mmCIF file of C-alpha atoms in Angstrom:
data_model
loop_
_atom_site.group_PDB
_atom_site.id
_atom_site.type_symbol
_atom_site.label_atom_id
_atom_site.label_comp_id
_atom_site.label_asym_id
_atom_site.label_seq_id
_atom_site.Cartn_x
_atom_site.Cartn_y
_atom_site.Cartn_z
ATOM 1 C CA MET A 1 3.589 27.976 30.402
ATOM 2 C CA LYS A 2 1.512 30.672 28.467
ATOM 3 C CA LEU A 3 -1.954 30.150 28.334
ATOM 4 C CA LYS A 4 -1.883 30.746 24.984
ATOM 5 C CA LYS A 5 0.637 27.866 23.985
ATOM 6 C CA LEU A 6 -1.450 25.478 26.160
ATOM 7 C CA THR A 7 -4.492 26.296 24.751
ATOM 8 C CA GLU A 8 -3.006 25.315 21.004
ATOM 9 C CA PHE A 9 -1.389 22.013 22.809
ATOM 10 C CA LEU A 10 -5.173 21.336 24.414
ATOM 11 C CA ASN A 11 -6.921 22.078 20.624
ATOM 12 C CA GLU A 12 -4.277 20.288 18.761
ATOM 13 C CA ILE A 13 -4.183 17.282 21.263
ATOM 14 C CA LEU A 14 -8.315 17.111 20.724
ATOM 15 C CA SER A 15 -8.911 18.086 16.725
ATOM 16 C CA ILE A 16 -11.366 21.191 18.447
ATOM 17 C CA ASP A 17 -11.373 22.605 14.752
ATOM 18 C CA LYS A 18 -13.104 18.922 13.689
ATOM 19 C CA PHE A 19 -16.323 19.422 16.131
ATOM 20 C CA ARG A 20 -18.046 22.549 14.620
ATOM 21 C CA SER A 21 -21.352 20.721 14.701
ATOM 22 C CA ASP A 22 -21.014 20.158 18.093
ATOM 23 C CA SER A 23 -23.380 22.141 20.610
ATOM 24 C CA SER A 24 -20.669 22.871 23.040
ATOM 25 C CA LEU A 25 -18.626 25.616 22.615
ATOM 26 C CA ASN A 26 -15.114 23.513 22.791
ATOM 27 C CA GLY A 27 -12.182 25.269 23.681
ATOM 28 C CA LEU A 28 -10.996 28.707 25.659
ATOM 29 C CA GLN A 29 -14.688 29.772 27.032
ATOM 30 C CA VAL A 30 -13.253 32.125 29.504
ATOM 31 C CA GLU A 31 -9.582 33.714 29.458
ATOM 32 C CA THR A 32 -7.482 35.465 32.733
ATOM 33 C CA SER A 33 -4.142 35.471 33.597
ATOM 34 C CA ASP A 34 -1.088 34.515 30.535
ATOM 35 C CA ASP A 35 0.981 32.387 32.955
ATOM 36 C CA THR A 36 -0.268 28.893 33.688
ATOM 37 C CA LYS A 37 1.388 26.494 36.184
ATOM 38 C CA ARG A 38 -1.538 25.106 37.611
ATOM 39 C CA VAL A 39 -4.348 23.066 35.461
ATOM 40 C CA ALA A 40 -7.235 21.580 36.900
ATOM 41 C CA PHE A 41 -9.480 18.593 35.541
ATOM 42 C CA ALA A 42 -13.102 18.082 35.950
ATOM 43 C CA VAL A 43 -16.156 16.838 34.509
ATOM 44 C CA ASP A 44 -18.561 20.133 35.036
ATOM 45 C CA VAL A 45 -18.372 23.516 34.891
ATOM 46 C CA SER A 46 -20.138 24.432 38.311
ATOM 47 C CA GLN A 47 -19.347 26.945 41.307
ATOM 48 C CA LYS A 48 -18.554 23.999 43.380
ATOM 49 C CA ALA A 49 -16.342 23.005 41.136
ATOM 50 C CA ILE A 50 -15.109 26.155 40.321
ATOM 51 C CA LYS A 51 -13.759 26.988 44.185
ATOM 52 C CA LYS A 52 -12.241 23.575 44.707
ATOM 53 C CA ALA A 53 -9.583 25.028 41.734
ATOM 54 C CA VAL A 54 -9.701 28.473 43.489
ATOM 55 C CA LYS A 55 -8.690 26.850 47.066
ATOM 56 C CA TRP A 56 -6.122 24.992 44.822
ATOM 57 C CA ASN A 57 -4.647 27.681 43.742
ATOM 58 C CA ALA A 58 -5.397 26.751 39.510
ATOM 59 C CA ASP A 59 -4.703 29.197 37.067
ATOM 60 C CA LEU A 60 -6.866 26.778 34.250
ATOM 61 C CA LEU A 61 -9.942 24.715 35.062
ATOM 62 C CA VAL A 62 -10.347 22.127 32.184
ATOM 63 C CA VAL A 63 -13.685 20.568 31.816
ATOM 64 C CA HIS A 64 -16.063 18.310 30.238
ATOM 65 C CA HIS A 65 -19.295 20.336 30.348
ATOM 66 C CA GLY A 66 -18.378 23.991 29.509
ATOM 67 C CA LEU A 67 -20.324 27.312 30.318
ATOM 68 C CA PHE A 68 -21.689 27.686 26.609
ATOM 69 C CA TRP A 69 -24.198 25.895 24.858
ATOM 70 C CA ASP A 70 -26.233 26.518 21.488
ATOM 71 C CA GLY A 71 -24.956 29.538 20.474
ATOM 72 C CA PRO A 72 -24.557 33.121 22.277
ATOM 73 C CA ALA A 73 -25.906 33.302 25.809
ATOM 74 C CA PRO A 74 -26.546 36.615 28.129
ATOM 75 C CA LEU A 75 -24.219 36.220 31.056
ATOM 76 C CA THR A 76 -26.998 36.551 33.774
ATOM 77 C CA GLY A 77 -28.085 34.438 36.979
ATOM 78 C CA ILE A 78 -25.991 31.371 37.586
ATOM 79 C CA LEU A 79 -24.525 31.885 34.569
ATOM 80 C CA ALA A 80 -23.298 34.852 35.338
ATOM 81 C CA ARG A 81 -22.080 34.178 38.831
ATOM 82 C CA ARG A 82 -20.076 31.060 37.852
ATOM 83 C CA VAL A 83 -18.148 33.686 35.071
ATOM 84 C CA LYS A 84 -17.808 36.107 37.706
ATOM 85 C CA LEU A 85 -16.079 33.841 40.092
ATOM 86 C CA LEU A 86 -13.797 32.604 37.506
ATOM 87 C CA LEU A 87 -12.533 36.036 36.076
ATOM 88 C CA GLU A 88 -12.078 37.248 40.081
ATOM 89 C CA ASN A 89 -10.002 34.301 40.839
ATOM 90 C CA GLY A 90 -8.077 34.615 37.751
ATOM 91 C CA LEU A 91 -9.040 31.214 36.454
ATOM 92 C CA SER A 92 -9.113 30.385 32.967
ATOM 93 C CA LEU A 93 -11.413 27.889 31.687
ATOM 94 C CA TYR A 94 -11.580 25.313 28.743
ATOM 95 C CA ALA A 95 -13.848 23.034 27.371
ATOM 96 C CA ALA A 96 -13.724 20.163 24.943
ATOM 97 C CA HIS A 97 -17.006 17.844 25.138
ATOM 98 C CA LEU A 98 -17.676 15.490 21.535
ATOM 99 C CA PRO A 99 -13.883 16.711 21.071
ATOM 100 C CA LEU A 100 -13.120 14.121 24.221
ATOM 101 C CA ASP A 101 -16.007 12.240 23.657
ATOM 102 C CA ALA A 102 -14.975 11.085 20.299
ATOM 103 C CA HIS A 103 -10.670 10.763 20.903
ATOM 104 C CA PRO A 104 -9.494 7.551 19.821
ATOM 105 C CA GLU A 105 -6.978 6.681 22.214
ATOM 106 C CA ILE A 106 -7.726 9.784 25.789
ATOM 107 C CA GLY A 107 -11.471 9.759 24.736
ATOM 108 C CA ASN A 108 -14.756 8.961 27.332
ATOM 109 C CA GLY A 109 -15.309 5.556 25.242
ATOM 110 C CA ALA A 110 -12.073 4.391 23.773
ATOM 111 C CA GLN A 111 -11.080 4.639 27.966
ATOM 112 C CA LEU A 112 -14.046 2.671 29.370
ATOM 113 C CA ALA A 113 -13.352 0.004 26.170
ATOM 114 C CA LYS A 114 -10.016 -0.711 27.745
ATOM 115 C CA LEU A 115 -10.417 -0.704 30.945
ATOM 116 C CA ILE A 116 -13.293 -3.110 29.825
ATOM 117 C CA GLY A 117 -10.834 -4.919 27.407
ATOM 118 C CA LEU A 118 -12.464 -4.648 24.538
ATOM 119 C CA GLU A 119 -10.427 -5.844 21.328
ATOM 120 C CA GLN A 120 -10.774 -4.608 17.441
ATOM 121 C CA THR A 121 -12.305 -1.959 18.664
ATOM 122 C CA VAL A 122 -13.948 0.779 15.906
ATOM 123 C CA PRO A 123 -15.663 3.999 16.197
ATOM 124 C CA PHE A 124 -19.251 3.580 16.807
ATOM 125 C CA GLY A 125 -22.042 6.348 17.627
ATOM 126 C CA LYS A 126 -23.193 8.625 14.616
ATOM 127 C CA TYR A 127 -24.121 11.676 15.803
ATOM 128 C CA LYS A 128 -24.117 14.529 12.768
ATOM 129 C CA ASP A 129 -21.357 14.196 10.155
ATOM 130 C CA LEU A 130 -19.462 12.514 13.960
ATOM 131 C CA LEU A 131 -18.806 8.930 14.940
ATOM 132 C CA ILE A 132 -18.820 9.723 18.975
ATOM 133 C CA GLY A 133 -17.883 6.379 20.789
ATOM 134 C CA THR A 134 -16.445 3.097 20.271
ATOM 135 C CA ALA A 135 -17.127 -0.368 19.796
ATOM 136 C CA GLY A 136 -15.771 -4.263 19.525
ATOM 137 C CA SER A 137 -15.713 -7.394 20.949
ATOM 138 C CA LEU A 138 -14.835 -8.598 24.572
ATOM 139 C CA LYS A 139 -12.214 -11.392 24.072
ATOM 140 C CA ARG A 140 -14.615 -13.481 26.087
ATOM 141 C CA THR A 141 -18.608 -14.095 25.808
ATOM 142 C CA THR A 142 -19.693 -12.916 29.265
ATOM 143 C CA THR A 143 -22.692 -12.395 30.833
ATOM 144 C CA VAL A 144 -24.946 -8.746 31.196
ATOM 145 C CA ASP A 145 -24.862 -9.117 35.301
ATOM 146 C CA SER A 146 -20.826 -9.978 34.830
ATOM 147 C CA LEU A 147 -20.311 -7.199 32.892
ATOM 148 C CA SER A 148 -22.209 -5.004 34.765
ATOM 149 C CA ARG A 149 -20.084 -6.049 37.960
ATOM 150 C CA LYS A 150 -17.171 -4.981 35.835
ATOM 151 C CA ILE A 151 -18.300 -1.700 35.756
ATOM 152 C CA ALA A 152 -18.936 -1.670 38.836
ATOM 153 C CA ARG A 153 -15.864 -2.451 41.081
ATOM 154 C CA LEU A 154 -13.774 -0.265 37.794
ATOM 155 C CA LEU A 155 -16.053 2.926 38.524
ATOM 156 C CA GLY A 156 -17.666 2.978 41.280
ATOM 157 C CA HIS A 157 -21.041 3.558 40.656
ATOM 158 C CA ARG A 158 -23.379 0.780 40.198
ATOM 159 C CA PRO A 159 -25.070 0.806 36.502
ATOM 160 C CA LYS A 160 -28.454 0.534 36.089
ATOM 161 C CA ILE A 161 -29.453 -2.820 33.905
ATOM 162 C CA ILE A 162 -32.246 -2.564 31.015
ATOM 163 C CA LYS A 163 -32.404 -6.325 30.047
ATOM 164 C CA ASN A 164 -33.350 -6.382 26.816
ATOM 165 C CA GLY A 165 -31.055 -8.505 24.582
ATOM 166 C CA PRO A 166 -29.236 -11.759 25.141
ATOM 167 C CA GLU A 167 -27.836 -12.885 29.029
ATOM 168 C CA ASN A 168 -24.952 -13.745 27.235
ATOM 169 C CA ILE A 169 -22.870 -10.880 25.425
ATOM 170 C CA LYS A 170 -19.333 -10.778 23.755
ATOM 171 C CA ARG A 171 -19.848 -7.492 20.780
ATOM 172 C CA ILE A 172 -20.665 -3.977 22.797
ATOM 173 C CA ALA A 173 -21.034 -0.705 22.223
ATOM 174 C CA ILE A 174 -20.030 2.429 24.017
ATOM 175 C CA VAL A 175 -21.197 5.769 23.668
ATOM 176 C CA THR A 176 -20.722 7.497 27.974
ATOM 177 C CA GLY A 177 -22.766 10.316 29.529
ATOM 178 C CA GLY A 178 -26.061 10.383 27.599
ATOM 179 C CA GLY A 179 -26.160 7.800 25.397
ATOM 180 C CA ALA A 180 -29.079 5.578 25.516
ATOM 181 C CA SER A 181 -30.156 6.831 22.570
ATOM 182 C CA PHE A 182 -27.585 4.848 20.383
ATOM 183 C CA ALA A 183 -29.154 1.467 21.271
ATOM 184 C CA GLU A 184 -30.807 1.534 17.728
ATOM 185 C CA GLU A 185 -27.802 1.804 15.647
ATOM 186 C CA ALA A 186 -26.352 -0.444 18.372
ATOM 187 C CA GLY A 187 -29.088 -2.937 17.104
ATOM 188 C CA GLU A 188 -28.725 -2.621 13.800
ATOM 189 C CA LYS A 189 -25.070 -3.458 13.643
ATOM 190 C CA GLY A 190 -25.242 -6.518 15.450
ATOM 191 C CA TYR A 191 -24.087 -5.587 19.143
ATOM 192 C CA GLN A 192 -25.542 -6.799 22.211
ATOM 193 C CA ALA A 193 -25.284 -4.295 24.801
ATOM 194 C CA LEU A 194 -24.984 -0.872 24.574
ATOM 195 C CA ILE A 195 -22.844 1.241 27.454
ATOM 196 C CA THR A 196 -23.824 4.708 28.536
ATOM 197 C CA GLY A 197 -24.712 7.010 31.637
ATOM 198 C CA GLU A 198 -27.993 6.993 31.699
ATOM 199 C CA SER A 199 -31.208 5.452 30.388
ATOM 200 C CA SER A 200 -33.693 7.127 27.740
ATOM 201 C CA HIS A 201 -37.582 6.310 28.170
ATOM 202 C CA ALA A 202 -37.413 6.698 24.110
ATOM 203 C CA SER A 203 -34.679 4.236 23.521
ATOM 204 C CA TYR A 204 -36.122 1.182 25.605
ATOM 205 C CA HIS A 205 -38.661 -0.174 23.288
ATOM 206 C CA PHE A 206 -36.013 0.296 20.273
ATOM 207 C CA ALA A 207 -33.529 -1.491 22.356
ATOM 208 C CA LEU A 208 -36.055 -4.170 23.095
ATOM 209 C CA GLU A 209 -37.415 -4.819 19.395
ATOM 210 C CA LEU A 210 -33.369 -4.986 18.352
ATOM 211 C CA GLY A 211 -32.445 -7.392 21.176
ATOM 212 C CA VAL A 212 -29.765 -4.788 22.852
ATOM 213 C CA SER A 213 -29.323 -4.678 26.409
ATOM 214 C CA ILE A 214 -28.379 -1.402 27.977
ATOM 215 C CA ILE A 215 -25.673 -0.999 30.879
ATOM 216 C CA CYS A 216 -25.835 2.419 32.706
ATOM 217 C CA ALA A 217 -23.225 3.204 34.188
ATOM 218 C CA GLY A 218 -23.375 6.550 35.201
ATOM 219 C CA HIS A 219 -23.174 9.902 33.091
ATOM 220 C CA TYR A 220 -20.726 11.403 35.094
ATOM 221 C CA ALA A 221 -18.725 8.276 35.914
ATOM 222 C CA THR A 222 -19.052 7.115 32.275
ATOM 223 C CA GLU A 223 -17.351 10.535 32.182
ATOM 224 C CA THR A 224 -14.824 11.071 34.480
ATOM 225 C CA LEU A 225 -12.399 8.959 31.915
ATOM 226 C CA GLY A 226 -11.412 11.660 29.163
ATOM 227 C CA VAL A 227 -10.171 14.456 31.470
ATOM 228 C CA LYS A 228 -8.537 12.186 33.637
ATOM 229 C CA ALA A 229 -6.749 10.745 30.192
ATOM 230 C CA LEU A 230 -5.732 14.461 29.552
ATOM 231 C CA LYS A 231 -4.438 15.165 32.682
ATOM 232 C CA GLU A 232 -1.616 12.416 32.028
ATOM 233 C CA ILE A 233 -1.011 14.157 28.958
ATOM 234 C CA VAL A 234 -0.888 17.518 30.253
ATOM 235 C CA GLU A 235 1.508 16.507 33.235
ATOM 236 C CA ASP A 236 3.580 14.606 31.413
ATOM 237 C CA GLU A 237 4.359 16.399 28.056
ATOM 238 C CA CYS A 238 3.486 20.480 29.348
ATOM 239 C CA GLY A 239 5.443 19.187 32.761
ATOM 240 C CA LEU A 240 2.386 21.199 34.686
ATOM 241 C CA GLU A 241 0.894 20.548 37.914
ATOM 242 C CA CYS A 242 -2.498 19.008 37.354
ATOM 243 C CA ARG A 243 -5.344 17.773 39.633
ATOM 244 C CA PHE A 244 -8.790 16.213 39.158
ATOM 245 C CA ILE A 245 -11.515 17.910 40.788
ATOM 246 C CA ASP A 246 -13.964 15.283 41.926
ATOM 247 C CA VAL A 247 -17.293 17.008 41.855
ATOM 248 C CA PRO A 248 -19.825 13.790 41.963
ATOM 249 C CA THR A 249 -23.561 13.853 40.995
ATOM 250 C CA GLY A 250 -24.430 10.186 41.786
ATOM 251 C CA LEU A 251 -26.546 10.061 38.326
#
């Protein structure tokens, strides 16, 4: 499959043009060979992920956290070494940050909501002009500890729990990755718990005063879900050989 055609497919699936306010440069970041037969997927671009993709003979690496943030950057140091490694090995790079957080079906939040059984889900988590998470209700009331154990089984990462709200919960908000700051919005909208990736010191007292528990299930672990779901779509609809490259950080 031609890289241009695959890029257009990804751009359309992820509605890339709607996310211009994202700090990430979403879309094709590095272009090498035109023909694409193998596509690797990873959460983060790193030398380790690039080398694993190269070893597998991938033509394209699709990541959630790409190379370029907040505008132009000099190609020096680590950034230069990563770009050089991509170019020398004919490996193109595509990044989807907020488009892969906010997607209503394959997004990180939507996938996690599906895993834990949230119903009547709605977009949640206002960031600039975007809603980048999801929220809903469990079928039955559960406890913070019970939900945390379930998430640990599903994601293979033991959550850190900040118990600032009621022990029994049903209405849950989700913003994966570094979404602890959305505890304030969760409390204001009547959600009893927020599931995110990692905690935030600044968010603690907002959550405490609004009665919201924060379940920090791992930045990496909560954001493997979107790239894995996107991988399935590319396999099924484009007929390409795909592989998830696992480079966990433990965070």
